[in-house]
Amino acid sequence: MSRILIVEDEPHLLELYIDELKEEGHEVEGYANGEEGLKRLDEFAPEVVVLDIKLENSAGGLEILKEVKSRNKNTRVILNSAYSTYKNDFTTWIADAYIVKSSDLVELKTKIKELGDSSPLM
Amino acid sequence: MANAETKNSCGCWITDLLAGKEDVDLSTGKIFDYCKGCPDLEKLKERASGRRTADTTIAILIDKLFERIHSCRIQLVDTASSLRKKLEELSLLNKVTDHLLKTDNLERALALVLTGVTAGDAFGFNRAAIFLCDLRSNSLRGIAGIGCATIDEARKLWMQFDSGRPTFDEALERIYNSDEIFTDTFHHQVWQVQIPFEEEDNVLMKVLKTQEIFVLKPGEQIAHLCPQLDNLADPAGFVAVPIATDNLDFGVLIADNFVTNKPVSEDDILSLKTFANTAATAFENVGLHNQLRAKLEELKHTHDLLRENQSYLVQHERLADIGKLATTVTHEIKTPLITIGAYTRRLLNTFGTEKFNKEHLEVILHEVDRLEKISSEILDYSKEIRLEITSCDLCGIIKEILKILGEKLEDYKIGVKTKFHDRQVIIRADANRIRQVIYNLIQNAMDAMMLKGGTLTISTHTEQNYTVFEIEDTGEGIKQEAQEKLFTPFYSTKAKGSGLGLSVSKKIIDDHGGYIKAETERGKGSKFSVYLPGLKSENQPSEPKVMRSQNE
Ligand SMILES: Nc1ncnc2c1ncn2[C@@H]1O[C@H](COP(=O)(O)OP(=O)(O)O)[C@@H](O)[C@H]1O
Ligand SMILES: [Mg+2]
């Protein structure tokens, strides 16, 4: 069970992520934008951060990724994007996992569990 | 040991002392952990100070204790500073990455990487140089170097900056503000270096081939290991790391500490490796840019030829616009689609026990999944694909797909024939992408024979320098007006088609440097032939894979 912080600008999807992950037994906080999420980062000290990166404001998502990693490089970050080939952008390499956004949450849940369980922050 | 015998709850030496024991072992590291904040320590201090004649044992022990605390504090400071160094490296890496992302100029990219390695304190190597593979001359060539050729030169340069040596930002300014970035004598010396691929014993070639880091050991002579570097590499802290991505070997990065003579730590080497990996990807990006630019030139040329044919141009542009629009719309659609699908799944889990609900929800889910798949295809189509080239067996790939589709082929009453020109047909290609192409072609063939059944024939052969595979069906054939539009994105005659199968396939084959062609006869069937360039014999020598733009 881990502390998870989610940044996702689609409000309903965010709500669903929070519900489903809570049901898995995680402690979850979700925010609609990166700045709010960053504000909570130090206090909440999540083991896993899930970031939505969009093409239009990709700089935003990647900036947050860098900020999270530079504050604590042990925080696991999962990038959740609508594009499968975004992987080729090497700024995303500092993330611990990259998944293609899907209505099926199985992959997301599995990755969270995997990364949360191996987190040195527990 | 004294600690083991005490009945005291924290097993501590202070209690032992209070109890009058004198042979307390203070060398164990646990002491510090136990004693911090221990109320007994206060008692002990009171006892020591309450006496006229100082209790020497206690005084000495307390001294020792504080010595330990001190040394722990030093350790902490050390850890903190090494953490800070790591952070600095990370932020430097970020900075370099940031700038690399924005550049499409090879020279600038080289300068950025070399500056990252040499400037400031993060890595702080005194000099660094990059060697790249050049297929035109079949050799590893010095391409750029930053640093000083002599110690005097170094001193003069470092005097110009406040902190002795330039920080990354100072060095960066130089990169962006000067017309000629590489002017150092060192650079010109590096530029002269050329190491033929045949020199297999040369240490740089070994680094390139084995992809392993090389560090010069004390007493080893660089002249024996790589004569070309005799004057360019200092025995103090010399390192060579490969620059490579999964796709390509670019070359080798070397660095040394010839001014400060600082030895290279294990940590430095690891960081350098990370750095080299980043560099490799950046170069690949630059390479891709160059390729794209070349492609654009090519396109422009074609357009020139077709200028008379205005209608073609207009149509082409309109298509591109439609493509762009489709991508935007698709992205807008995909997100709510995911939300719908995700909630439906949730409903299915909660209310799916009733048969009636379950069926209805499954219908929604099925349709959503289909739309999700199509929108992913469209989004993928609009992005650059990066190939992961390996040696793979074409026959194996085909057989695998046929196995997966076996049942469906039977249902459709389609017989399968395969004619491979060899037991194994090895190609250098991105296996997953080729699989995607074959799958698309077979899928189309099946669609064409859906109503009446027929025969699917898959064959391979070689033609000049190409490995060819052909997928032939006995289906309805392709209408005249459809033939010109086959490979156009979003062109489909099927009710549920995305119209992307063939255009994605064409893009993949183009990226492999090959081509794809279609032949058809109405009512008799169609044949799609895919030409992949390259293989002459099965056992090609494993020469380094080299950045395209460099050897063209
Ligand atoms: N083997 C074939 N036989 C007949 N028509 C074909 C064949 N392959 C492709 N086509 C035609 O080309 C069109 C585009 O194919 P494709 O790009 O794969 O998209 P889709 O299969 O989604 O329609 C098809 O809709 C069909 O009209
Ligand atoms: Mg198709």
XYZ file of C-alpha atoms and ligand atoms in Angstrom:
702
model
C 0.000 0.000 0.000
C 1.479 3.313 -0.971
C 0.886 7.030 -0.894
C -0.002 8.133 -4.394
C -0.309 11.590 -5.857
C -2.119 11.958 -9.180
C -2.104 14.896 -11.553
C -4.846 14.619 -14.175
C -6.773 17.497 -15.688
C -9.834 15.529 -16.715
C -11.924 15.878 -13.504
C -14.053 12.761 -13.872
C -11.143 10.601 -14.745
C -9.270 11.993 -11.764
C -12.194 11.151 -9.517
C -12.292 7.632 -10.860
C -8.554 7.127 -10.448
C -8.805 8.265 -6.843
C -11.741 5.952 -6.085
C -10.269 2.911 -7.736
C -6.843 3.343 -6.192
C -8.327 3.924 -2.751
C -10.225 0.675 -3.171
C -6.895 -1.020 -3.816
C -5.941 0.192 -0.360
C -3.682 3.095 -1.326
C -3.643 6.507 0.251
C -4.447 8.831 -2.652
C -4.478 12.539 -3.372
C -5.389 13.947 -6.777
C -5.000 17.360 -8.376
C -6.205 18.863 -11.608
C -2.994 20.714 -12.288
C 0.707 20.367 -11.701
C 1.223 23.414 -9.510
C -1.306 22.254 -6.936
C 0.213 18.814 -6.958
C 3.703 20.222 -6.427
C 2.490 22.260 -3.458
C 1.465 19.062 -1.701
C 4.544 17.116 -2.677
C 6.729 17.747 0.355
C 4.070 17.312 3.004
C 2.263 14.340 1.517
C 5.545 12.734 0.455
C 4.033 10.265 -2.006
C 5.920 7.139 -2.961
C 4.407 7.191 -6.432
C 3.390 10.158 -8.579
C 1.181 9.647 -11.640
C 1.490 12.427 -14.208
C -0.680 13.049 -17.221
C 1.321 14.510 -20.080
C -0.500 16.183 -22.886
C 1.026 17.139 -26.135
C -0.227 20.718 -26.058
C 1.283 21.487 -22.705
C 3.896 18.794 -22.631
C 6.410 21.250 -21.256
C 4.175 21.493 -18.217
C 4.101 17.756 -17.572
C 7.803 17.324 -18.110
C 8.641 20.338 -15.941
C 6.718 18.725 -13.126
C 8.492 15.456 -13.729
C 11.845 17.187 -13.359
C 10.759 19.097 -10.284
C 9.481 15.950 -8.565
C 12.675 14.085 -9.346
C 14.947 16.896 -8.254
C 13.171 17.272 -4.916
C 13.469 13.582 -4.213
C 14.816 11.246 -6.785
C 13.423 8.257 -4.934
C 9.884 9.321 -5.704
C 8.621 6.971 -8.396
C 6.994 8.725 -11.316
C 4.614 7.154 -13.826
C 3.829 9.074 -16.996
C 0.324 8.481 -18.278
C -0.137 9.772 -21.815
C -2.518 9.473 -24.724
C 0.438 8.949 -27.059
C 2.318 5.696 -27.249
C 5.247 7.099 -29.142
C 5.923 9.895 -26.733
C 8.407 7.442 -25.262
C 10.941 8.613 -27.799
C 11.332 11.959 -26.085
C 14.288 11.383 -23.831
C 13.256 13.857 -21.145
C 10.750 11.204 -20.201
C 13.609 8.863 -19.368
C 13.884 10.146 -15.834
C 10.415 8.762 -15.229
C 10.208 5.249 -13.814
C 7.423 4.088 -16.084
C 5.518 5.200 -19.121
C 2.056 3.949 -19.883
C -0.442 4.707 -22.587
C -3.638 6.078 -21.154
C -6.444 3.610 -21.411
C -9.906 3.038 -20.039
C -8.576 -0.206 -18.665
C -6.825 0.632 -15.400
C -5.122 -2.734 -14.989
C -1.769 -1.601 -16.337
C -1.782 1.531 -14.208
C -2.635 -0.433 -11.090
C 0.008 -3.049 -11.750
C 2.693 -0.424 -12.330
C 1.714 1.451 -9.185
C 1.903 -1.699 -7.141
C 5.230 -2.685 -8.632
C 6.814 0.723 -8.081
C 5.175 1.316 -4.715
C 6.361 -2.023 -3.369
C 9.918 -1.354 -4.444
C 9.907 2.201 -3.118
C 12.753 3.087 -0.795
C 10.522 5.718 0.830
C 8.215 3.270 2.606
C 30.634 -7.769 25.585
C 29.200 -5.623 28.327
C 26.086 -4.683 26.426
C 24.977 -8.218 25.955
C 24.888 -8.894 29.675
C 22.879 -5.913 30.881
C 19.271 -6.500 31.724
C 18.526 -2.886 30.997
C 15.847 -2.363 28.359
C 17.981 -0.507 25.841
C 21.062 -2.597 26.578
C 23.178 0.445 27.092
C 26.679 1.017 28.325
C 25.705 4.005 30.500
C 23.714 1.738 32.776
C 26.768 -0.485 32.944
C 28.860 2.449 33.985
C 26.318 3.575 36.544
C 26.363 0.059 37.892
C 30.120 0.327 38.358
C 31.437 -1.705 35.450
C 34.678 -0.398 34.033
C 35.502 -2.463 30.932
C 32.803 -1.002 28.766
C 33.407 -1.428 25.035
C 32.914 1.849 23.285
C 34.133 0.827 19.862
C 30.754 -0.406 18.682
C 28.862 1.857 16.401
C 25.640 1.244 18.293
C 26.701 3.540 21.083
C 25.691 6.634 19.275
C 22.230 5.395 18.418
C 21.530 4.278 21.946
C 22.738 7.346 23.719
C 21.164 10.159 21.843
C 18.517 11.583 24.152
C 19.046 8.960 26.855
C 18.035 10.266 30.312
C 20.747 8.127 31.885
C 23.382 10.179 30.122
C 22.213 13.181 32.144
C 22.567 11.162 35.346
C 26.060 10.213 34.310
C 27.030 13.790 33.622
C 25.577 14.874 36.976
C 27.579 12.210 38.726
C 30.767 13.307 36.980
C 30.330 16.967 37.771
C 28.990 16.382 41.301
C 32.313 14.947 42.403
C 35.200 16.962 43.583
C 37.787 14.763 42.023
C 36.630 14.185 38.537
C 35.668 10.639 37.808
C 38.252 10.097 35.138
C 36.758 7.023 33.553
C 33.485 8.784 33.062
C 35.121 11.919 31.763
C 37.140 9.907 29.255
C 34.086 7.954 28.185
C 32.034 11.079 27.692
C 34.877 12.512 25.672
C 34.894 9.413 23.544
C 31.178 9.645 23.147
C 31.389 13.161 21.834
C 34.202 12.169 19.539
C 31.860 9.563 18.094
C 29.095 12.078 17.721
C 31.539 14.314 15.959
C 32.643 11.635 13.560
C 29.037 10.737 12.857
C 28.361 14.340 12.107
C 31.265 14.379 9.677
C 29.870 11.291 8.005
C 26.528 13.018 7.721
C 28.106 16.077 6.177
C 29.940 13.813 3.725
C 26.745 12.046 2.759
C 24.975 15.350 2.368
C 27.671 16.742 0.148
C 27.746 13.660 -2.022
C 23.978 13.935 -2.298
C 24.362 17.554 -3.243
C 26.859 16.555 -5.898
C 24.413 14.017 -7.303
C 21.714 16.679 -7.376
C 24.036 19.064 -9.134
C 24.751 16.387 -11.711
C 21.086 15.733 -12.216
C 20.296 19.381 -12.649
C 23.222 19.786 -15.010
C 21.989 16.793 -16.950
C 18.569 18.412 -17.068
C 20.034 21.667 -18.281
C 22.051 20.020 -21.005
C 19.069 17.898 -21.993
C 16.888 20.977 -22.158
C 19.248 22.727 -24.510
C 19.901 19.616 -26.546
C 16.188 19.228 -27.102
C 16.050 22.637 -28.643
C 18.984 22.278 -30.962
C 19.001 20.659 -34.358
C 22.571 21.526 -35.029
C 25.111 18.756 -34.614
C 27.964 21.074 -33.769
C 26.030 22.770 -31.015
C 24.864 19.432 -29.649
C 28.480 18.270 -29.471
C 29.510 21.449 -27.715
C 26.699 21.110 -25.187
C 27.697 17.597 -24.252
C 31.397 18.376 -24.006
C 30.675 21.466 -21.946
C 28.471 19.443 -19.628
C 31.358 17.083 -18.963
C 34.017 19.748 -18.518
C 32.368 22.843 -17.088
C 31.552 23.588 -13.473
C 31.953 21.175 -10.626
C 29.411 18.495 -11.375
C 31.606 16.252 -13.493
C 34.440 18.657 -13.737
C 36.683 16.758 -16.095
C 39.499 18.934 -17.402
C 39.002 17.984 -21.024
C 36.728 15.887 -23.132
C 36.478 14.829 -26.752
C 34.030 12.977 -28.951
C 34.824 10.478 -31.695
C 32.143 9.416 -34.142
C 31.876 6.483 -36.519
C 32.310 7.481 -40.107
C 31.335 4.868 -42.655
C 32.720 6.836 -45.563
C 36.228 6.323 -44.311
C 35.469 3.190 -42.269
C 36.967 4.727 -39.208
C 36.345 6.331 -35.881
C 37.082 10.034 -36.283
C 37.788 12.795 -33.825
C 34.972 15.252 -34.267
C 35.187 17.729 -31.409
C 37.114 18.478 -28.264
C 36.877 20.956 -25.443
C 39.753 21.684 -23.122
C 43.290 22.893 -23.308
C 46.222 21.393 -25.077
C 48.752 22.544 -22.486
C 48.674 23.414 -18.807
C 49.677 27.008 -19.561
C 46.698 27.394 -21.835
C 44.433 26.046 -19.118
C 45.768 28.506 -16.588
C 45.214 31.448 -18.943
C 41.664 30.376 -19.712
C 40.675 29.719 -16.137
C 42.000 33.107 -15.037
C 39.282 34.738 -17.124
C 36.603 33.378 -14.851
C 35.824 34.248 -11.250
C 35.679 30.747 -9.913
C 38.835 29.627 -11.704
C 37.114 27.479 -14.279
C 34.018 28.403 -16.271
C 30.658 27.371 -14.860
C 28.239 25.640 -17.140
C 26.270 28.832 -17.748
C 29.391 30.808 -18.587
C 30.466 28.125 -21.004
C 26.981 27.988 -22.450
C 27.088 31.661 -23.260
C 30.217 31.040 -25.248
C 28.507 28.291 -27.231
C 25.564 30.448 -28.186
C 27.437 33.650 -28.828
C 30.376 32.635 -30.941
C 30.258 31.840 -34.623
C 32.901 29.233 -34.319
C 32.449 27.078 -31.273
C 35.491 24.867 -31.533
C 38.664 26.884 -31.670
C 40.884 25.230 -29.048
C 44.182 23.761 -30.099
C 43.002 20.612 -28.363
C 40.019 20.480 -30.678
C 42.213 20.721 -33.750
C 44.396 17.939 -32.443
C 41.352 15.773 -31.819
C 40.090 16.604 -35.302
C 43.201 14.975 -36.812
C 42.585 11.644 -35.137
C 41.360 8.803 -37.286
C 41.215 5.204 -36.119
C 40.387 2.618 -38.810
C 37.731 0.067 -37.861
C 40.236 -2.729 -38.547
C 42.386 -1.708 -35.612
C 40.539 -4.100 -33.383
C 43.091 -3.929 -30.591
C 42.765 -0.198 -30.338
C 41.197 0.629 -27.032
C 38.628 3.030 -28.497
C 37.502 0.407 -31.001
C 37.128 -2.033 -28.117
C 34.956 0.424 -26.234
C 32.850 0.852 -29.357
C 32.498 -2.868 -29.992
C 31.984 -4.138 -26.460
C 30.046 -1.083 -25.267
C 32.077 -1.239 -22.073
C 33.643 1.659 -20.235
C 37.422 1.853 -20.206
C 39.451 3.429 -17.411
C 43.213 3.750 -17.701
C 44.959 2.040 -14.803
C 48.003 3.631 -13.174
C 51.151 2.666 -15.007
C 49.326 1.740 -18.222
C 50.591 3.549 -21.302
C 47.931 5.087 -23.488
C 50.372 5.005 -26.419
C 50.279 1.207 -26.396
C 46.515 1.026 -26.180
C 45.707 3.759 -28.672
C 48.711 5.346 -30.391
C 46.563 8.109 -31.902
C 45.809 9.481 -28.454
C 49.422 9.612 -27.340
C 49.488 13.372 -26.794
C 45.802 13.837 -26.226
C 45.057 11.704 -23.211
C 46.533 12.153 -19.806
C 47.376 9.099 -17.721
C 45.618 10.800 -14.820
C 41.944 10.032 -14.778
C 41.490 8.952 -18.387
C 38.087 7.442 -19.204
C 36.464 6.321 -22.445
C 32.716 5.595 -22.613
C 30.630 4.428 -25.573
C 28.018 6.763 -27.030
C 25.200 4.574 -28.258
C 21.462 4.110 -28.267
C 19.643 0.839 -28.799
C 19.543 1.659 -32.488
C 22.932 3.047 -33.216
C 26.566 3.130 -32.172
C 27.660 6.691 -32.588
C 31.131 6.614 -31.180
C 33.147 7.199 -28.061
C 33.466 9.972 -25.512
C 36.801 10.402 -23.758
C 37.646 12.591 -20.793
C 40.653 13.162 -18.576
C 42.005 15.296 -15.753
C 45.299 16.420 -17.136
C 45.485 19.722 -15.239
C 44.284 18.734 -11.802
C 45.412 15.089 -11.982
C 42.377 14.138 -9.969
C 41.692 10.400 -10.032
C 38.334 9.312 -11.425
C 35.875 7.804 -8.975
C 33.453 4.961 -9.554
C 30.643 7.523 -9.220
C 32.127 9.811 -11.856
C 32.241 6.926 -14.286
C 28.615 5.990 -13.739
C 27.472 9.583 -14.164
C 29.541 9.913 -17.290
C 27.827 6.847 -18.687
C 24.393 8.370 -18.064
C 25.603 11.501 -19.711
C 26.865 9.630 -22.746
C 23.515 7.882 -23.106
C 21.722 11.194 -23.076
C 24.170 12.495 -25.621
C 23.537 9.516 -27.863
C 19.815 10.098 -27.905
C 20.348 13.753 -28.589
C 22.606 12.938 -31.511
C 20.022 10.572 -32.765
C 17.551 13.430 -32.604
C 19.922 15.668 -34.484
C 20.453 12.858 -36.958
C 16.731 12.476 -37.352
C 16.364 16.175 -37.916
C 18.972 15.972 -40.617
C 17.197 13.051 -42.195
C 13.920 14.870 -42.018
C 15.487 17.883 -43.577
C 16.859 15.721 -46.377
C 13.417 14.214 -46.841
C 11.893 17.663 -46.994
C 14.360 18.674 -49.672
C 13.369 15.564 -51.561
C 9.715 16.407 -51.198
C 10.310 19.937 -52.370
C 12.009 18.521 -55.420
C 9.025 16.312 -56.185
C 6.714 19.225 -55.733
C 8.731 21.262 -58.185
C 8.317 18.546 -60.761
C 4.619 18.469 -60.187
C 4.088 22.184 -60.187
C 2.222 22.099 -63.519
C -0.178 19.678 -62.041
C -1.886 22.179 -59.778
C -4.825 19.999 -58.961
C -2.537 17.392 -57.454
C -0.929 19.958 -55.208
C -4.207 21.358 -54.027
C -5.487 17.905 -53.274
C -2.320 16.996 -51.446
C -2.426 20.034 -49.244
C -6.044 19.489 -48.437
C -5.236 15.945 -47.372
C -2.499 17.136 -45.082
C -4.947 19.567 -43.527
C -7.511 16.858 -43.073
C -4.844 14.706 -41.439
C -3.946 17.450 -39.008
C -7.562 18.109 -38.200
C -8.164 14.415 -37.663
C -5.302 14.234 -35.203
C -6.601 17.141 -33.180
C -10.141 15.847 -33.189
C -8.973 12.374 -32.279
C -7.069 13.639 -29.322
C -10.115 15.557 -28.178
C -12.191 12.423 -28.521
C -9.799 10.015 -26.912
C -9.823 11.539 -23.463
C -13.602 11.458 -22.891
C -13.583 8.017 -24.476
C -11.196 6.805 -21.823
C -13.427 8.281 -19.148
C -16.506 6.558 -20.590
C -14.702 3.244 -20.867
C -13.238 3.443 -17.398
C -16.616 4.203 -15.796
C -18.287 1.453 -17.793
C -15.708 -1.021 -16.502
C -16.452 0.165 -13.004
C -20.203 -0.249 -13.498
C -19.621 -3.684 -14.933
C -17.716 -4.673 -11.825
C -20.423 -3.344 -9.504
C -23.662 -4.096 -11.334
C -22.463 -6.664 -13.844
C -23.924 -9.546 -11.849
C -27.321 -9.164 -13.487
C -27.251 -10.705 -16.937
C -29.262 -7.885 -18.490
C -26.982 -5.140 -17.191
C -23.917 -7.115 -18.055
C -24.805 -7.518 -21.713
C -25.638 -3.862 -22.182
C -22.522 -2.688 -20.468
C -20.408 -5.060 -22.492
C -21.814 -3.621 -25.704
C -20.727 -0.133 -24.625
C -17.335 -1.408 -23.596
C -16.820 -3.249 -26.851
C -17.579 -0.147 -28.904
C -15.434 2.062 -26.699
C -12.502 -0.329 -26.974
C -12.820 -0.265 -30.751
C -12.873 3.522 -30.848
C -9.985 3.670 -28.418
C -7.958 1.376 -30.645
C -8.682 3.438 -33.746
C -7.846 6.693 -32.024
C -4.560 5.246 -30.785
C -3.770 4.223 -34.362
C -4.462 7.714 -35.598
C -2.372 9.354 -32.905
C 0.491 6.926 -33.511
C 0.302 7.653 -37.184
C 0.830 11.331 -36.571
C 3.993 10.797 -34.562
C 7.496 9.856 -35.575
C 8.278 6.167 -35.201
C 11.676 5.166 -33.903
C 12.857 1.853 -35.247
C 14.561 -0.768 -33.142
C 16.605 -2.670 -35.655
C 17.724 -6.231 -34.927
C 18.361 -9.363 -36.965
C 15.152 -11.318 -37.159
C 13.700 -14.249 -39.059
C 10.983 -13.182 -41.470
C 9.622 -16.733 -41.800
C 9.321 -16.985 -38.036
C 7.352 -13.763 -37.877
C 4.982 -14.866 -40.652
C 4.395 -18.302 -39.127
C 3.680 -16.749 -35.763
C 1.022 -14.441 -37.198
C -0.577 -17.264 -39.182
C -0.799 -19.301 -36.014
C -2.591 -16.494 -34.204
C -5.003 -15.961 -37.100
C -5.422 -19.706 -37.738
C -8.910 -20.116 -36.355
C -10.241 -16.991 -38.014
C -8.781 -18.054 -41.377
C -10.565 -21.366 -41.065
C -13.845 -19.641 -40.217
C -13.495 -17.506 -43.315
C -12.774 -20.635 -45.391
C -9.407 -19.302 -46.421
C -6.644 -21.738 -47.282
C -3.047 -20.712 -46.620
C 0.033 -21.373 -48.746
C 3.546 -20.332 -47.801
C 6.549 -20.360 -50.145
C 9.750 -19.356 -48.368
C 12.940 -19.278 -50.431
C 14.970 -20.496 -47.479
C 14.294 -22.185 -44.165
C 15.192 -18.954 -42.426
C 15.081 -15.519 -44.030
C 17.085 -13.181 -41.837
C 16.391 -9.466 -42.165
C 17.754 -6.421 -40.354
C 14.566 -4.722 -39.266
C 12.318 -3.709 -36.412
C 10.567 -7.028 -35.842
C 7.533 -5.508 -34.102
C 6.941 -3.025 -36.891
C 7.363 -5.625 -39.617
C 4.915 -7.818 -37.723
C 2.499 -4.896 -37.751
C 2.884 -4.541 -41.536
C 2.370 -8.241 -42.245
C -0.593 -8.307 -39.900
C -2.187 -5.336 -41.657
C -1.676 -6.888 -45.089
C -3.074 -10.257 -44.057
C -6.003 -8.553 -42.363
C -6.807 -6.707 -45.584
C -6.480 -9.893 -47.608
C -8.888 -11.625 -45.251
C -11.362 -8.747 -45.516
C -11.190 -9.042 -49.305
C -11.971 -12.769 -49.188
C -14.486 -12.560 -46.395
C -17.550 -13.328 -48.469
C -16.382 -16.184 -50.648
C -13.281 -17.558 -48.982
C -10.202 -18.253 -51.097
C -6.464 -18.716 -50.851
C -3.910 -16.619 -49.051
C -0.388 -17.029 -50.431
C 2.640 -15.690 -48.615
C 6.013 -15.966 -50.267
C 9.535 -14.604 -49.961
C 12.369 -14.158 -52.414
C 15.382 -11.947 -53.012
C 15.745 -9.455 -55.802
C 19.010 -7.588 -56.289
C 19.768 -6.193 -52.850
C 16.252 -6.544 -51.539
C 14.556 -9.176 -49.467
C 10.974 -9.338 -50.709
C 7.827 -10.765 -49.177
C 4.499 -10.949 -50.952
C 0.996 -11.388 -49.625
C -1.501 -12.461 -52.230
C -5.214 -13.052 -52.000
C -7.917 -14.360 -54.333
C -10.432 -11.762 -53.205
C -12.491 -9.076 -54.851
C -9.567 -6.990 -56.104
C -9.230 -3.225 -55.861
C -11.367 -0.765 -57.804
C -9.621 1.506 -60.291
C -10.396 4.701 -58.380
C -9.294 3.126 -55.096
C -5.903 2.108 -56.448
C -4.451 5.607 -56.343
C -5.662 6.238 -52.827
C -4.687 2.946 -51.174
C -1.829 4.400 -49.169
C -3.559 7.668 -48.340
C -4.280 8.051 -44.647
C -7.941 7.622 -43.681
C -8.897 6.211 -47.065
C -11.124 3.209 -46.503
C -13.963 1.493 -48.350
C -14.932 -0.492 -45.267
C -17.742 0.419 -42.909
C -15.564 -0.116 -39.874
C -12.124 0.594 -41.339
C -9.744 3.240 -40.047
C -8.095 3.614 -43.440
C -4.720 3.672 -41.723
C -3.513 0.092 -42.154
C -1.785 0.614 -45.474
C -0.509 4.144 -44.827
C 1.059 3.099 -41.534
C 2.558 0.063 -43.262
C 3.977 2.248 -46.002
C 5.454 4.609 -43.459
C 7.122 1.748 -41.610
C 8.583 0.272 -44.782
C 9.743 3.731 -45.920
C 11.491 4.184 -42.597
C 13.306 0.901 -43.217
C 14.514 2.301 -46.533
C 12.319 -0.070 -48.522
C 9.134 0.220 -50.549
C 5.780 -1.423 -50.962
C 3.718 -1.976 -54.111
C 0.323 -3.351 -54.988
C -0.943 -5.268 -58.035
C -4.558 -6.212 -58.541
C -7.043 -7.622 -60.960
C -10.761 -7.006 -60.453
C -12.524 -10.119 -59.276
C -9.337 -12.201 -59.194
C -7.387 -10.825 -56.292
C -4.559 -8.581 -55.169
C -0.889 -8.913 -54.353
C 1.078 -6.631 -52.036
C 4.877 -6.835 -52.326
C 7.203 -5.433 -49.696
C 10.844 -4.716 -50.539
C 13.298 -4.490 -47.645
C 16.826 -3.371 -48.458
C 20.062 -4.760 -47.280
C 20.998 -8.309 -46.788
C 23.513 -9.891 -49.139
C 24.590 -12.895 -47.117
C 23.485 -14.373 -43.843
C 26.752 -13.815 -42.036
C 27.389 -10.179 -42.591
C 30.285 -8.842 -40.566
C 29.058 -6.912 -37.567
C 30.196 -3.482 -38.527
C 29.095 -0.639 -36.283
C 25.686 0.795 -37.107
C 26.207 4.364 -38.026
C 24.118 7.465 -37.992
C 22.559 7.764 -41.442
C 23.061 11.427 -41.957
C 26.781 10.970 -41.425
C 27.431 8.529 -44.157
C 25.187 9.806 -46.878
N -6.108 -7.024 -50.265
C -6.993 -6.066 -50.599
N -8.013 -6.329 -51.451
C -8.890 -5.372 -51.771
N -8.882 -4.125 -51.323
C -7.904 -3.781 -50.458
C -6.915 -4.725 -50.052
N -6.075 -4.098 -49.218
C -6.522 -2.826 -49.087
N -7.609 -2.624 -49.830
C -8.352 -1.364 -49.958
O -7.582 -0.321 -49.408
C -8.306 0.357 -48.400
C -7.366 0.871 -47.338
O -6.809 -0.178 -46.576
P -6.249 0.099 -45.169
O -5.342 1.253 -45.252
O -5.691 -1.163 -44.605
O -7.504 0.559 -44.324
P -8.752 -0.269 -43.823
O -8.388 -1.721 -43.911
O -8.963 0.177 -42.403
O -9.890 0.112 -44.702
C -9.324 -0.635 -47.928
O -10.449 -0.010 -47.363
C -9.654 -1.391 -49.206
O -10.584 -0.678 -49.981
Mg -6.640 -2.527 -43.108
